[in-house]
mmCIF file of C-alpha atoms in Angstrom:
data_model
loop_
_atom_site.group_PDB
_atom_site.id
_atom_site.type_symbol
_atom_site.label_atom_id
_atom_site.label_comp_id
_atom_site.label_asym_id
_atom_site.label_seq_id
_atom_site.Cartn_x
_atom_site.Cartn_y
_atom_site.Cartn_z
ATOM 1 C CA UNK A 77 -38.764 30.097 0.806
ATOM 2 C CA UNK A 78 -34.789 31.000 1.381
ATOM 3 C CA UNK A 79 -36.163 34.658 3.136
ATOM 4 C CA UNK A 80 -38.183 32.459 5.121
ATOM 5 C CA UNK A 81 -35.800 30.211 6.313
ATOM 6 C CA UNK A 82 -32.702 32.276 7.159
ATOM 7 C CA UNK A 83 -29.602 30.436 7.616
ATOM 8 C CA UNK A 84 -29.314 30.709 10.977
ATOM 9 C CA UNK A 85 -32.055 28.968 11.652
ATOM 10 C CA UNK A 86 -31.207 25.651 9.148
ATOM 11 C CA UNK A 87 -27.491 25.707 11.123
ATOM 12 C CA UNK A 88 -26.812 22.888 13.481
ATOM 13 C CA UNK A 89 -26.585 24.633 16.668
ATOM 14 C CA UNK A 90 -25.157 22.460 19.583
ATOM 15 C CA UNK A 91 -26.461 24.492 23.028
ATOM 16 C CA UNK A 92 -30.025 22.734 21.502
ATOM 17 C CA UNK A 93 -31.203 19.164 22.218
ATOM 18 C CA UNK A 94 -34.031 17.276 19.780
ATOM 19 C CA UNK A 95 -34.879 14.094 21.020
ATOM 20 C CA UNK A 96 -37.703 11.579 21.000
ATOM 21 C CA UNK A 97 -39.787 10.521 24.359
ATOM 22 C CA UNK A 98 -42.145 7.589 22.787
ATOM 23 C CA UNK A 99 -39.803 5.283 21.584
ATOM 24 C CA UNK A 100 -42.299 4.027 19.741
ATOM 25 C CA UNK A 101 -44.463 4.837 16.547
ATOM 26 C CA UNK A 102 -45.759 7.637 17.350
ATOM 27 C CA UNK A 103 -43.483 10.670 17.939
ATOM 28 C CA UNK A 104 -42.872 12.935 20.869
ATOM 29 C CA UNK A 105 -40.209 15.393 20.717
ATOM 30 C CA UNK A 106 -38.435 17.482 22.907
ATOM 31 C CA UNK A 107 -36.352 20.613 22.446
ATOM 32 C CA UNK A 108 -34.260 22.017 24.817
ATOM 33 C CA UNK A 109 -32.283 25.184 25.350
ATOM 34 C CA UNK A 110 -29.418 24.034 27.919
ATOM 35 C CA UNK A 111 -28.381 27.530 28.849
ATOM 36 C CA UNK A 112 -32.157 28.398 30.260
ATOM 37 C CA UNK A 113 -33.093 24.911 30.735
ATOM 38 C CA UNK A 114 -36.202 25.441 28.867
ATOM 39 C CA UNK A 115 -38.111 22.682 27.469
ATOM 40 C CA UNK A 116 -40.480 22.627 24.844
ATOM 41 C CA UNK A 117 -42.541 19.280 24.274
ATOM 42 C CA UNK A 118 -43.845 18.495 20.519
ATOM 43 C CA UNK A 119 -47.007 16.446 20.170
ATOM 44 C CA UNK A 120 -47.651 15.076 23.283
ATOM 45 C CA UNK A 121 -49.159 12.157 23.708
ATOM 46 C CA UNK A 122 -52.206 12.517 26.710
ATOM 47 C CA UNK A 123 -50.993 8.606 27.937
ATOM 48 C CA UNK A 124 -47.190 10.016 28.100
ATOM 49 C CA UNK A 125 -47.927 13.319 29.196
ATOM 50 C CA UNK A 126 -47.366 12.502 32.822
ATOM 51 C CA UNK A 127 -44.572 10.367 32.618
ATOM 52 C CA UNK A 128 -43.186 12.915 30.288
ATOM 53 C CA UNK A 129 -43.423 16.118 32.850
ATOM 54 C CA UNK A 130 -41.636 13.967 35.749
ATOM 55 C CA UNK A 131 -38.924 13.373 33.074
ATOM 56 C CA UNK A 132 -38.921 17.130 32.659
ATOM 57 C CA UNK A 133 -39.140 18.103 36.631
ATOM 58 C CA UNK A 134 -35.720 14.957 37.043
ATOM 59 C CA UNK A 135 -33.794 16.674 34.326
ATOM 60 C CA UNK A 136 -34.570 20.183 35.966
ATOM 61 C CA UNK A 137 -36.027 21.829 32.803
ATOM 62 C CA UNK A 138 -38.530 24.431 32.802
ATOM 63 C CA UNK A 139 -41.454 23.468 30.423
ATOM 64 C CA UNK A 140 -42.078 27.000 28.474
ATOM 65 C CA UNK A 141 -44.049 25.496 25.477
ATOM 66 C CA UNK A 142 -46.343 22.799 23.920
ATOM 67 C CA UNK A 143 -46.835 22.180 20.253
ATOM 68 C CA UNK A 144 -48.906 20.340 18.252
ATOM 69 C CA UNK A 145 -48.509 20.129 14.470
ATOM 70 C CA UNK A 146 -51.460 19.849 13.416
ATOM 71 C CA UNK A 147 -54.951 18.530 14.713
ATOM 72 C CA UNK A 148 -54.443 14.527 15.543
ATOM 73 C CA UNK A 149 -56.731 12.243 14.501
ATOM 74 C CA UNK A 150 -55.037 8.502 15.366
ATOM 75 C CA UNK A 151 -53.896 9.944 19.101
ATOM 76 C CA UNK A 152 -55.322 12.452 22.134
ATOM 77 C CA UNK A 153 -53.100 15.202 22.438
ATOM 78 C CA UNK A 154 -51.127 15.725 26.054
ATOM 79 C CA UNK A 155 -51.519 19.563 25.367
ATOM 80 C CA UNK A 156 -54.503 20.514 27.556
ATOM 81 C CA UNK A 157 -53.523 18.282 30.262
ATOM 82 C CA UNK A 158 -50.461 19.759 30.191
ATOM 83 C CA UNK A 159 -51.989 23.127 30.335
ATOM 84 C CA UNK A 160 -54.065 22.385 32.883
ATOM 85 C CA UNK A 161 -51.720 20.977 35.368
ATOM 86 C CA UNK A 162 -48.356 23.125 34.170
ATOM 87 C CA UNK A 163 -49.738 25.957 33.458
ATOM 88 C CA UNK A 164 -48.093 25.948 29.767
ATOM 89 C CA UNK A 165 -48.818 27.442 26.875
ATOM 90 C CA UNK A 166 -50.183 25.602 23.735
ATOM 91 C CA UNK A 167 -49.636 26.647 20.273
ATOM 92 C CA UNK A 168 -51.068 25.126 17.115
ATOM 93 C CA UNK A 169 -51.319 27.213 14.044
ATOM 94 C CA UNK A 170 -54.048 29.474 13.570
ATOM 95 C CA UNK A 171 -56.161 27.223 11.558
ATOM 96 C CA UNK A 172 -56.317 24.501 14.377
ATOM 97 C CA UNK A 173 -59.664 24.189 16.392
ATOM 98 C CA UNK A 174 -58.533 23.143 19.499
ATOM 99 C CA UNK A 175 -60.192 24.835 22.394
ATOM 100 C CA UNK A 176 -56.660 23.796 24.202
ATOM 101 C CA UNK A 177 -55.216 26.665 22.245
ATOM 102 C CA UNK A 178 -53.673 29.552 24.158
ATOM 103 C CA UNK A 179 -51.175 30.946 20.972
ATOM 104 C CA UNK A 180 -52.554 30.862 17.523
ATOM 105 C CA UNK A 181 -49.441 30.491 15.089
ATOM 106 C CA UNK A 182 -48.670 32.115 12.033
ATOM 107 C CA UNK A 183 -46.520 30.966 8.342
ATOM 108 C CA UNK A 184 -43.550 32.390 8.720
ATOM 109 C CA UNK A 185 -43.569 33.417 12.637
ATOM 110 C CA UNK A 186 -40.497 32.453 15.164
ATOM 111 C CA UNK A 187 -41.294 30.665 18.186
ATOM 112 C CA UNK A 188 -37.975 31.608 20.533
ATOM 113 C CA UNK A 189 -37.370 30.086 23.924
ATOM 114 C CA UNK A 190 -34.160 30.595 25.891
ATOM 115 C CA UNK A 191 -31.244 31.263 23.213
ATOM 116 C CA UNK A 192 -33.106 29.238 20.791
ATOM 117 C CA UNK A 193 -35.876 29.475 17.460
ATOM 118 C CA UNK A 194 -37.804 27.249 15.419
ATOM 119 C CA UNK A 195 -39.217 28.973 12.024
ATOM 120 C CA UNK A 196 -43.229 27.974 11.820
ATOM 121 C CA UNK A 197 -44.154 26.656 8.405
ATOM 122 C CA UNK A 198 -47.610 26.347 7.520
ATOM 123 C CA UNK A 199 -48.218 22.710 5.102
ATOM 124 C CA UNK A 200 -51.312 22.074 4.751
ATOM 125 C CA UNK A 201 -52.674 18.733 3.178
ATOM 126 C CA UNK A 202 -52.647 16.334 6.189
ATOM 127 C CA UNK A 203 -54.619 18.672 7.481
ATOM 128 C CA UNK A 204 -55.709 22.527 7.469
ATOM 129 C CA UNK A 205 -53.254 23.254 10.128
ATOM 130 C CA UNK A 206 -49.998 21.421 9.484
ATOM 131 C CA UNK A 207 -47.049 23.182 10.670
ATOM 132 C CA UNK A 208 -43.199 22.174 10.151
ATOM 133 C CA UNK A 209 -40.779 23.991 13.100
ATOM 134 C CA UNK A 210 -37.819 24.490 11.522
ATOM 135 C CA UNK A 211 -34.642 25.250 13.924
ATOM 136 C CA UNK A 212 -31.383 23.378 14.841
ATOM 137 C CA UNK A 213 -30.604 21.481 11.185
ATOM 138 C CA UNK A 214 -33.810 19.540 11.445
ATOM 139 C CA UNK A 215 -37.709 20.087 10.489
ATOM 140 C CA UNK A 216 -40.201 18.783 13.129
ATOM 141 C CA UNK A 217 -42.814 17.713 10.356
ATOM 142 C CA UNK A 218 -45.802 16.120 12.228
ATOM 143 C CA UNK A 219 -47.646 13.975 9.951
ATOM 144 C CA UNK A 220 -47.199 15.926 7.064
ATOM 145 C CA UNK A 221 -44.295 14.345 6.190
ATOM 146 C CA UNK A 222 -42.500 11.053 7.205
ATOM 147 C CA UNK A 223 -39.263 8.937 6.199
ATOM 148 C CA UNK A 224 -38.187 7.170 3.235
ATOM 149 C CA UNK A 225 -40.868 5.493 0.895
ATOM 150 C CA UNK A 226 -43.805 5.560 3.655
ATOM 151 C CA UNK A 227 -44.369 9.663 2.363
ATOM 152 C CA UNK A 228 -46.976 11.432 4.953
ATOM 153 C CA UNK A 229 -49.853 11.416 6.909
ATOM 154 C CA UNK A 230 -53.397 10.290 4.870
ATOM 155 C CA UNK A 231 -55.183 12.932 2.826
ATOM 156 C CA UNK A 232 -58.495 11.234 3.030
ATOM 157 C CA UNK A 233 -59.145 12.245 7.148
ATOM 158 C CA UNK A 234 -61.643 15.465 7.363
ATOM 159 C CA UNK A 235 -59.397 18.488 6.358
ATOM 160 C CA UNK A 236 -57.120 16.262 4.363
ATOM 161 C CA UNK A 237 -56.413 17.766 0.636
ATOM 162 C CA UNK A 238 -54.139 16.504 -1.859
ATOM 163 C CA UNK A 239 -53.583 19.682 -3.978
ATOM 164 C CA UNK A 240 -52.487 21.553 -0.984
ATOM 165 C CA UNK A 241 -50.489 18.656 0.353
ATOM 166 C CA UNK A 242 -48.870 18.789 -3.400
ATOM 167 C CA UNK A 243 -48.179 22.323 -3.234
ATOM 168 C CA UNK A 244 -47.019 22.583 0.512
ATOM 169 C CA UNK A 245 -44.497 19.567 -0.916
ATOM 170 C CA UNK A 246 -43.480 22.340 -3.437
ATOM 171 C CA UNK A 247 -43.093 24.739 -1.387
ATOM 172 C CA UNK A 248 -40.076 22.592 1.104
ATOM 173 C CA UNK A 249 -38.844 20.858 -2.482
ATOM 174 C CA UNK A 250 -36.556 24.024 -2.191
ATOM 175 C CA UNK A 251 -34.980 23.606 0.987
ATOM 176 C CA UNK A 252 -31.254 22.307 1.725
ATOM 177 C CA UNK A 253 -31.454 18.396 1.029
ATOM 178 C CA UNK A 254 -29.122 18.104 4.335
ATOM 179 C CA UNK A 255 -31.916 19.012 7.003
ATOM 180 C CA UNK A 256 -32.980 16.398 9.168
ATOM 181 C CA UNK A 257 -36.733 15.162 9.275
ATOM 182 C CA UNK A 258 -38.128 14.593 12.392
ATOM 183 C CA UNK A 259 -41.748 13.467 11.715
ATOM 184 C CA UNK A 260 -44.670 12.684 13.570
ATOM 185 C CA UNK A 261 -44.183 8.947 13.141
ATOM 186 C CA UNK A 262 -42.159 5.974 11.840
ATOM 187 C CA UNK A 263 -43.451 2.790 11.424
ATOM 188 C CA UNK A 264 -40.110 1.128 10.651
ATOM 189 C CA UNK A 265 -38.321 2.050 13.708
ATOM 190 C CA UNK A 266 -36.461 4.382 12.491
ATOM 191 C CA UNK A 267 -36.352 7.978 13.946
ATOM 192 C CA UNK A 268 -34.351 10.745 11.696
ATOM 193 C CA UNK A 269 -33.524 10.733 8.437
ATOM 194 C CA UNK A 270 -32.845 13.773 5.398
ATOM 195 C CA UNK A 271 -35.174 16.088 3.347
ATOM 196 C CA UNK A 272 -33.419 14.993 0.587
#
């Protein structure tokens, strides 16, 4: 896991911006590379997407990239829309189903925009095609992880699988204790916490 995750891309690196859109309890979150001005949004929300682009098109950023994490099941993605009328690409990992689809991630891969990374890491158990982006100090997790006691998304949704959920928590269980989660949702209004 350490030659997967080199250091520089666990290191807190302050040219990058992670923030949350929603407000709410279910997540949005948006990365930005200040010296580019390119903006990639994280699980969109279809009833935000709009409001979310005009925030975008104010602030004078560039979208480059949308993300899911993995194949939603409580919420209607924002990514097609957002293809549609922004002519962005969508990634999901290679697993994912999603006709919206235009780049098919890989465990392991870098997604770079403007002087920044995020590490894909494929954790499955939520679903088939969970991904964690790890970049900046901080793991975008999606549902497969969330904060404190409340654990991670259900197992018992179609592609949900407890032994892989097990072993893709085995397979983080190894990483720096320091990095900040940034899941898919929080249902105690909180909105970052640790790994550890």
């Amino acid at each position: 896991v350490n030659g997967l995750l080199p250091g520089s891309y666990l290191r807190y690196n302050p040219a990058m911006a992670l923030r949350e859109l929603n407000g709410g309890d279910c997540k949005t979150w948006l990365a930005v590379a200040e010296k580019t001005r390119e903006a990639v949004l994280i699980d969109p929300l279809l009833e935000k997407a709009s409001a979310q682009l005009e925030l975008l098109r104010r602030e004078g950023l560039r979208l480059a990239l949308v993300v899911d994490t993995h194949t939603h099941a409580d919420h209607l993605s924002g990514a097609r829309w957002l293809r549609e009328t922004a002519g962005v690409p969508v990634a999901m990992h290679e697993a994912a189903r999603a006709a919206a689809v235009t780049r098919r991630l890989v465990d392991g891969e870098t997604l770079s925009f403007g002087e920044l990374a995020f590490k894909v890491l494929h954790t499955p158990g939520h679903t088939t095609d969970s991904v964690f982006l790890a970049g900046a100090g901080a793991f975008v997790t999606g549902d497969f992880l969330f904060l404190g006691a409340l654990g991670a998304g259900r197992l018992d949704l179609p592609g949900g699988d407890p032994g892989r959920h097990f072993a893709s928590l085995a397979k983080v269980a190894a990483l720096d204790g320091g990095l900040e989660v940034l899941p898919g949702h929080d249902y105690q209004n909180r909105e970052r916490s640790t790994l550890g």
